[in-house]
């Protein structure tokens, strides 16, 4: 039906006949002539309808936004004064000789030229995807997946599918369950990741595996999370953590080079403990120059329990955050707002100190906490923070995890507020994560329970799990974790030890992971891998603020699909076949479907 795409018509086709298919993006009637901006997936071209062509001019008069049309005509160079440098096709226009209205469109509930609510965009997603920016995002995503496949194929990786119907494994979120009709009362789980299957593939001798795969997690959502998301899943045998990082770093460098013409350079490496100490985050945005500075050692003996109590607590922390040259821009109202902000993260307050005149000593400082701080402590604080006139210093004092989270978030907020975040790209490897973290009822794995510890035997791990590091690594880009992985456990004794520490006894481990424990007995190779969040990676590369803008048919923040009105009720016959009964709250209705 077409000879060319709209966006591919240029001056090389001047005076040649073409046939285009697409949609009416905009129509302008200038009395003597009708101009139509015609759009398809490749771009927009201007079509001119001349009144001398009476038949098609009359049809062109009927065109409205989003009509689907076919147009034939001759490509004409625009006069120099009418060239549109903002369009790839801006040097040409199509002089129409034939017009077919393929299908008409009702007035669109989405106006491309105005702000539209996300609810409307998701409800009419098929229209929203016609918008040039959404069209670009989805097409760019396709280019990313194509480039990833090309790179991994060339590196000897095999694209192998793993099951979608499996059994639940502890990946840190609730599972989506699928009832089995043939095994009444039993359920499959949709995979939170292909973790165990990719390890089994290494045990099967396939050596290098990858898959661009759907994963499912029933968890609370935010801008960078969805109940179903896509991973670039990679696993290798006989490769060290450093080698896995090297090949995946090369892949991301090549993606940016080929698709964005950006050179990322070599990725620096930082330990988890350093990242938490300096930035309060295990995914620090290195474009932001602000850093946390530990000052607990200076405040252990001050007569101010807000500082001295956490300073003398082994699990406490006192950290300072200096923001240079903005003291005169921050009012008490602003400070109150920042105090409320850190409260979201569990902080009980936010102490502050303004350095109005560094040369005036104590008289040049302003703070309600000054009266609690001796001169020598103040002097040491200013020296350690390299404070200057015009700076303001914020203090966080509490349990170490609360200080890190609250002050890390404040660091990001202040960096954005005062325009301190540099342009460009700042990649980073974060390594040497703790193996476990404390929760109310014991310990939980930082990554997942199949991650190998660093440099310990099973007995040593059992004796001191809280202070053991894991052989895990995350790739961070501009403060976003885009990928994470680890060396896996390939010894059955070590795997059982980890299960024991997590409170998973032998019987439960055998019930849930018997197949894995059995496989570990048959010559398991050392193996390691990494999984990238494809949605997050594309979101960053196209400059979107949410992964919903790079997924064709996403869910809302309540895990609903407005387009299809999913999830929905099942009818009685289907439930009966599955041996399931549904109890609805009094306010819920089944709309006659269940």
Coordinates of C-alpha atoms in Angstrom, one line a residue, residues 4-444:
X4 CA 7.9 4.9 1.5
X5 CA 7.5 5.9 5.1
X6 CA 6.5 9.5 5.8
X7 CA 9.7 10.2 7.8
X8 CA 12.0 8.8 5.1
X9 CA 10.9 11.2 2.3
X10 CA 13.7 13.7 1.6
X11 CA 15.3 15.8 -1.1
X12 CA 16.8 12.8 -2.8
X13 CA 13.3 11.9 -3.9
X14 CA 12.5 15.3 -5.4
X15 CA 10.2 15.1 -8.4
X16 CA 9.6 11.4 -7.8
X17 CA 6.2 9.8 -7.2
X18 CA 5.6 8.2 -3.8
X19 CA 2.6 6.6 -2.0
X20 CA 2.4 7.1 1.8
X21 CA 0.1 5.6 4.5
X22 CA -0.5 7.0 7.9
X23 CA -2.5 9.3 10.1
X24 CA -3.6 13.0 10.0
X25 CA -1.4 14.7 12.6
X26 CA -2.7 18.2 11.8
X27 CA -4.8 19.9 9.1
X28 CA -4.6 23.5 8.1
X29 CA -6.9 25.1 5.6
X30 CA -5.4 28.3 4.2
X31 CA -8.3 29.0 1.9
X32 CA -6.6 28.4 -1.4
X33 CA -4.6 25.3 -0.2
X34 CA -5.0 22.6 2.4
X35 CA -1.9 21.5 4.3
X36 CA -1.9 18.2 6.1
X37 CA 0.9 17.0 8.4
X38 CA 0.8 13.2 7.8
X39 CA 2.4 10.9 10.3
X40 CA 3.6 7.3 10.5
X41 CA 6.0 5.5 12.8
X42 CA 9.0 7.1 11.0
X43 CA 8.0 10.7 11.2
X44 CA 5.9 13.5 9.7
X45 CA 5.7 15.0 6.2
X46 CA 3.7 18.0 4.9
X47 CA 1.1 17.1 2.2
X48 CA -0.3 19.8 0.0
X49 CA -3.8 19.6 -1.6
X50 CA -4.4 21.9 -4.5
X51 CA -7.9 23.2 -5.2
X52 CA -7.3 22.5 -8.9
X53 CA -7.5 18.8 -8.0
X54 CA -11.2 19.2 -7.2
X55 CA -12.1 15.6 -6.3
X56 CA -9.3 15.0 -3.8
X57 CA -9.5 18.6 -2.5
X58 CA -13.1 17.9 -1.5
X59 CA -12.0 14.8 0.3
X60 CA -9.1 16.7 1.9
X61 CA -11.7 19.1 3.3
X62 CA -13.2 16.2 5.2
X63 CA -10.0 15.2 6.9
X64 CA -9.7 15.5 10.7
X65 CA -7.1 14.6 13.2
X66 CA -6.2 10.8 13.4
X67 CA -8.0 9.9 10.1
X68 CA -6.1 7.0 8.6
X69 CA -5.3 7.8 5.0
X70 CA -3.3 6.8 1.9
X71 CA -1.8 9.6 -0.3
X72 CA 0.0 9.4 -3.6
X73 CA 1.8 12.3 -5.2
X74 CA 5.0 13.9 -6.3
X75 CA 7.8 15.0 -3.9
X76 CA 8.5 18.7 -4.3
X77 CA 11.3 20.8 -2.8
X78 CA 10.1 23.6 -0.6
X79 CA 11.1 27.1 -1.3
X80 CA 14.1 28.2 0.7
X81 CA 12.0 30.5 2.9
X82 CA 9.6 27.7 3.8
X83 CA 12.2 25.0 4.8
X84 CA 11.4 23.6 8.3
X85 CA 14.7 22.8 9.9
X86 CA 12.9 21.2 12.9
X87 CA 11.7 18.3 10.7
X88 CA 13.7 15.5 9.0
X89 CA 11.4 16.0 6.0
X90 CA 11.5 19.8 6.3
X91 CA 13.1 20.4 2.9
X92 CA 10.3 18.7 1.0
X93 CA 6.5 18.4 0.7
X94 CA 4.2 16.0 -1.1
X95 CA 2.0 17.5 -3.8
X96 CA -1.0 15.1 -3.5
X97 CA -2.6 13.6 -6.6
X98 CA -4.6 10.8 -5.0
X99 CA -6.2 10.5 -1.6
X100 CA -7.9 7.5 0.0
X101 CA -9.6 7.8 3.4
X102 CA -8.9 4.4 4.8
X103 CA -10.8 4.9 8.0
X104 CA -12.3 7.9 9.9
X105 CA -11.6 8.8 13.5
X106 CA -14.0 10.1 16.2
X107 CA -12.7 13.2 18.0
X108 CA -9.7 12.0 20.0
X109 CA -9.8 11.9 23.8
X110 CA -6.1 12.6 23.7
X111 CA -4.9 15.9 22.2
X112 CA -1.3 15.6 21.2
X113 CA -0.8 19.4 21.6
X114 CA -2.0 19.6 25.2
X115 CA -1.1 18.0 28.6
X116 CA -3.1 14.8 29.1
X117 CA -3.5 13.0 32.4
X118 CA -1.7 9.7 32.7
X119 CA -5.0 8.0 33.4
X120 CA -6.3 9.1 30.0
X121 CA -3.1 8.1 28.4
X122 CA -3.2 4.6 29.8
X123 CA -6.9 4.2 29.1
X124 CA -6.4 5.1 25.4
X125 CA -2.9 3.7 25.2
X126 CA -3.3 2.8 21.5
X127 CA -3.7 6.5 20.8
X128 CA -1.1 7.6 23.3
X129 CA 1.5 5.4 21.5
X130 CA 0.9 7.4 18.3
X131 CA 2.4 10.5 19.9
X132 CA 5.8 11.1 18.4
X133 CA 7.6 11.0 21.8
X134 CA 6.0 7.7 22.8
X135 CA 6.6 6.4 19.3
X136 CA 10.3 7.3 19.7
X137 CA 10.6 5.6 23.1
X138 CA 9.1 2.3 22.0
X139 CA 11.2 2.3 18.8
X140 CA 14.3 3.1 20.8
X141 CA 13.6 0.3 23.1
X142 CA 13.5 -2.1 20.1
X143 CA 16.9 -0.8 19.0
X144 CA 18.3 -1.5 22.5
X145 CA 17.1 -5.1 22.6
X146 CA 18.3 -5.6 19.1
X147 CA 21.8 -4.2 20.0
X148 CA 21.9 -6.3 23.2
X149 CA 21.1 -9.5 21.3
X150 CA 23.7 -8.7 18.7
X151 CA 26.4 -8.0 21.3
X152 CA 25.7 -11.1 23.4
X153 CA 25.4 -13.4 20.3
X154 CA 28.8 -12.2 19.2
X155 CA 30.3 -12.9 22.7
X156 CA 29.1 -16.5 22.4
X157 CA 26.1 -16.3 24.7
X158 CA 23.1 -18.6 24.0
X159 CA 19.5 -17.2 24.1
X160 CA 17.6 -19.9 26.1
X161 CA 14.1 -19.6 27.4
X162 CA 13.1 -20.6 30.9
X163 CA 9.6 -21.5 32.2
X164 CA 7.0 -18.9 33.1
X165 CA 5.1 -21.4 35.2
X166 CA 7.3 -22.5 38.1
X167 CA 7.2 -22.6 41.9
X168 CA 7.7 -19.8 44.4
X169 CA 11.3 -18.9 45.4
X170 CA 12.4 -16.2 47.9
X171 CA 13.3 -13.2 45.7
X172 CA 12.2 -10.5 48.1
X173 CA 8.6 -9.9 46.9
X174 CA 5.2 -11.6 46.8
X175 CA 4.7 -14.1 44.0
X176 CA 1.9 -14.0 41.5
X177 CA 0.2 -17.4 41.8
X178 CA -1.4 -19.3 39.0
X179 CA -3.9 -22.1 40.1
X180 CA -3.5 -25.5 38.5
X181 CA -6.7 -27.1 37.1
X182 CA -5.0 -30.5 36.6
X183 CA -3.4 -30.5 40.1
X184 CA -6.4 -29.3 42.2
X185 CA -5.4 -27.1 45.1
X186 CA -1.9 -26.5 43.9
X187 CA -0.4 -23.4 42.4
X188 CA 2.3 -22.3 40.0
X189 CA 4.2 -19.1 40.6
X190 CA 5.2 -16.6 37.9
X191 CA 8.9 -16.1 38.1
X192 CA 10.3 -13.1 40.0
X193 CA 13.4 -13.9 37.9
X194 CA 14.8 -17.0 36.2
X195 CA 17.4 -17.3 39.0
X196 CA 17.4 -21.0 39.6
X197 CA 16.8 -22.0 36.0
X198 CA 19.8 -20.0 34.8
X199 CA 21.9 -21.6 37.5
X200 CA 20.7 -25.0 36.4
X201 CA 21.7 -24.1 32.8
X202 CA 25.2 -23.5 34.0
X203 CA 25.2 -26.9 35.7
X204 CA 24.0 -28.3 32.4
X205 CA 27.1 -27.1 30.7
X206 CA 25.7 -24.3 28.5
X207 CA 28.4 -21.9 29.8
X208 CA 27.0 -18.6 28.6
X209 CA 23.3 -17.9 28.7
X210 CA 21.2 -14.8 28.2
X211 CA 17.5 -14.0 27.9
X212 CA 15.4 -10.9 27.5
X213 CA 12.7 -12.1 29.8
X214 CA 9.5 -11.0 31.6
X215 CA 9.6 -11.2 35.4
X216 CA 6.8 -10.7 37.9
X217 CA 6.7 -9.3 41.4
X218 CA 3.6 -8.5 43.4
X219 CA 4.9 -5.4 45.3
X220 CA 4.1 -1.8 45.9
X221 CA 4.8 0.2 42.8
X222 CA 6.5 3.5 42.1
X223 CA 7.9 5.3 39.0
X224 CA 10.6 2.7 38.3
X225 CA 8.7 -0.5 39.2
X226 CA 5.9 -2.5 37.5
X227 CA 4.3 -5.8 38.5
X228 CA 5.7 -7.2 35.2
X229 CA 9.0 -6.0 34.0
X230 CA 11.7 -7.0 31.6
X231 CA 15.3 -8.2 32.5
X232 CA 18.3 -8.7 30.3
X233 CA 19.3 -11.8 32.1
X234 CA 22.9 -13.1 31.9
X235 CA 24.7 -16.0 33.4
X236 CA 28.2 -17.5 32.9
X237 CA 30.3 -20.4 34.0
X238 CA 34.0 -20.3 34.7
X239 CA 34.1 -16.5 34.8
X240 CA 35.0 -14.4 37.9
X241 CA 33.0 -11.4 39.1
X242 CA 35.6 -9.1 37.5
X243 CA 35.2 -10.8 34.1
X244 CA 31.4 -10.7 34.3
X245 CA 31.6 -7.0 35.1
X246 CA 34.0 -6.4 32.3
X247 CA 31.8 -8.0 29.6
X248 CA 28.6 -6.3 30.8
X249 CA 30.4 -3.0 31.1
X250 CA 31.5 -3.4 27.5
X251 CA 27.9 -4.1 26.5
X252 CA 26.6 -0.9 28.1
X253 CA 29.4 1.2 26.7
X254 CA 28.6 -0.1 23.2
X255 CA 24.9 0.6 23.7
X256 CA 25.6 4.2 24.6
X257 CA 28.2 4.6 21.8
X258 CA 26.0 3.2 19.1
X259 CA 22.6 4.5 20.1
X260 CA 23.4 7.8 21.8
X261 CA 26.9 8.6 20.4
X262 CA 28.1 8.9 24.1
X263 CA 31.4 7.6 25.4
X264 CA 30.9 6.4 29.0
X265 CA 34.6 5.6 29.6
X266 CA 35.8 3.1 32.2
X267 CA 33.4 2.5 35.1
X268 CA 34.9 3.3 38.5
X269 CA 34.4 0.8 41.3
X270 CA 33.3 1.6 44.9
X271 CA 32.6 -0.6 47.8
X272 CA 29.2 -0.7 49.4
X273 CA 30.6 0.7 52.7
X274 CA 32.2 3.6 51.0
X275 CA 29.0 4.5 49.0
X276 CA 26.9 4.4 52.2
X277 CA 29.5 6.5 54.1
X278 CA 30.0 9.2 51.5
X279 CA 26.5 9.3 49.9
X280 CA 24.1 7.5 52.2
X281 CA 23.0 5.3 49.3
X282 CA 24.1 2.1 47.6
X283 CA 23.3 3.7 44.2
X284 CA 24.9 7.1 44.5
X285 CA 24.4 9.7 41.8
X286 CA 28.0 10.9 41.3
X287 CA 26.9 13.9 39.3
X288 CA 26.0 15.4 42.6
X289 CA 29.1 16.8 44.4
X290 CA 27.6 16.8 47.9
X291 CA 29.0 14.2 50.3
X292 CA 28.2 13.1 53.9
X293 CA 31.1 13.4 56.4
X294 CA 31.2 11.4 59.6
X295 CA 31.6 13.5 62.7
X296 CA 30.6 11.2 65.5
X297 CA 34.1 11.1 67.0
X298 CA 34.0 14.9 67.5
X299 CA 30.6 14.8 69.3
X300 CA 30.8 11.9 71.8
X301 CA 31.3 14.2 74.8
X302 CA 29.1 17.1 73.9
X303 CA 26.3 18.0 76.3
X304 CA 23.7 17.4 73.6
X305 CA 22.2 13.9 73.7
X306 CA 20.8 14.3 70.2
X307 CA 24.4 14.0 69.1
X308 CA 26.2 12.3 71.9
X309 CA 23.8 9.3 72.2
X310 CA 24.2 8.1 68.6
X311 CA 27.8 9.1 68.6
X312 CA 28.4 6.6 71.4
X313 CA 26.2 3.9 70.0
X314 CA 27.9 1.1 67.9
X315 CA 24.9 1.1 65.6
X316 CA 24.5 4.9 65.6
X317 CA 25.9 7.5 63.3
X318 CA 26.3 11.3 63.2
X319 CA 26.9 12.7 59.7
X320 CA 27.2 16.2 58.4
X321 CA 26.3 17.5 54.9
X322 CA 27.8 20.8 53.8
X323 CA 26.0 22.7 51.0
X324 CA 28.4 25.4 49.7
X325 CA 27.5 29.1 49.2
X326 CA 23.7 28.8 49.6
X327 CA 23.2 29.8 53.3
X328 CA 21.6 33.2 52.3
X329 CA 19.2 31.4 50.1
X330 CA 17.8 29.1 52.8
X331 CA 15.2 30.5 55.2
X332 CA 13.8 29.0 58.4
X333 CA 10.8 28.0 56.4
X334 CA 13.0 26.1 54.0
X335 CA 14.7 24.4 56.9
X336 CA 11.4 23.4 58.4
X337 CA 10.4 21.9 55.0
X338 CA 13.7 19.9 54.9
X339 CA 13.1 18.7 58.5
X340 CA 9.7 17.4 57.4
X341 CA 11.3 15.8 54.4
X342 CA 13.9 13.8 56.3
X343 CA 11.1 12.8 58.7
X344 CA 9.7 10.7 55.8
X345 CA 12.8 8.5 56.2
X346 CA 12.5 8.1 60.0
X347 CA 14.7 11.1 61.1
X348 CA 13.5 12.7 64.3
X349 CA 14.9 16.1 63.4
X350 CA 17.5 18.1 61.3
X351 CA 20.1 20.2 63.0
X352 CA 21.8 22.9 61.0
X353 CA 24.6 25.5 61.1
X354 CA 25.0 28.5 58.9
X355 CA 28.5 29.9 58.3
X356 CA 27.9 33.5 57.7
X357 CA 31.5 34.7 58.2
X358 CA 34.2 32.1 58.7
X359 CA 36.7 34.7 59.9
X360 CA 34.5 35.9 62.7
X361 CA 34.8 32.6 64.6
X362 CA 31.7 31.7 66.7
X363 CA 30.2 35.2 66.1
X364 CA 30.1 34.4 62.4
X365 CA 28.0 31.3 62.9
X366 CA 24.2 30.9 63.2
X367 CA 22.5 27.8 64.7
X368 CA 20.3 26.8 67.6
X369 CA 22.7 24.0 68.5
X370 CA 25.8 26.3 68.9
X371 CA 25.3 26.7 72.6
X372 CA 25.8 22.9 73.0
X373 CA 29.1 22.8 71.1
X374 CA 32.4 23.8 72.7
X375 CA 34.8 26.1 70.7
X376 CA 37.2 23.3 69.9
X377 CA 34.5 21.0 68.6
X378 CA 33.1 23.8 66.4
X379 CA 36.6 24.5 65.1
X380 CA 37.2 20.8 64.3
X381 CA 33.8 20.5 62.6
X382 CA 34.5 23.5 60.3
X383 CA 37.9 22.2 59.5
X384 CA 36.8 18.7 58.7
X385 CA 34.1 20.0 56.5
X386 CA 36.3 22.6 54.9
X387 CA 33.6 25.2 55.5
X388 CA 33.7 28.7 54.1
X389 CA 31.5 31.8 54.4
X390 CA 28.1 31.3 52.9
X391 CA 28.0 27.5 53.5
X392 CA 25.2 25.7 55.4
X393 CA 25.8 22.4 57.2
X394 CA 23.0 19.9 58.0
X395 CA 23.5 17.2 60.6
X396 CA 21.8 13.8 60.8
X397 CA 22.1 11.8 64.1
X398 CA 20.3 8.5 64.7
X399 CA 20.7 4.8 63.9
X400 CA 23.2 4.4 61.0
X401 CA 20.5 3.2 58.5
X402 CA 18.2 6.1 59.3
X403 CA 21.0 8.6 58.9
X404 CA 22.1 7.1 55.6
X405 CA 18.6 7.0 54.2
X406 CA 17.5 10.4 55.4
X407 CA 20.7 12.3 54.7
X408 CA 21.2 10.5 51.4
X409 CA 17.7 11.6 50.3
X410 CA 18.4 15.2 51.5
X411 CA 21.6 15.2 49.5
X412 CA 19.7 14.5 46.4
X413 CA 17.0 17.0 47.1
X414 CA 19.5 19.8 47.8
X415 CA 21.6 19.0 44.8
X416 CA 18.5 19.3 42.5
X417 CA 17.2 22.4 44.3
X418 CA 20.4 24.4 43.9
X419 CA 21.4 23.1 40.5
X420 CA 24.4 21.3 41.7
X421 CA 23.9 18.1 39.6
X422 CA 26.1 18.1 36.6
X423 CA 25.0 17.1 33.1
X424 CA 26.2 13.9 31.5
X425 CA 26.5 10.3 32.6
X426 CA 28.2 8.9 35.7
X427 CA 28.4 5.1 35.7
X428 CA 29.6 3.2 38.7
X429 CA 30.1 -0.4 40.0
X430 CA 29.2 -0.9 43.7
X431 CA 30.8 -4.0 45.1
X432 CA 31.4 -5.9 48.4
X433 CA 27.8 -5.7 49.7
X434 CA 27.1 -7.2 53.1
X435 CA 25.9 -10.8 52.8
X436 CA 23.0 -10.2 55.2
X437 CA 21.1 -7.4 56.9
X438 CA 19.2 -7.4 60.1
X439 CA 15.4 -7.5 60.2
X440 CA 12.9 -7.9 63.0
X441 CA 13.0 -11.7 63.1
X442 CA 16.6 -12.3 62.2
X443 CA 18.7 -11.9 59.1
X444 CA 17.7 -11.6 55.4

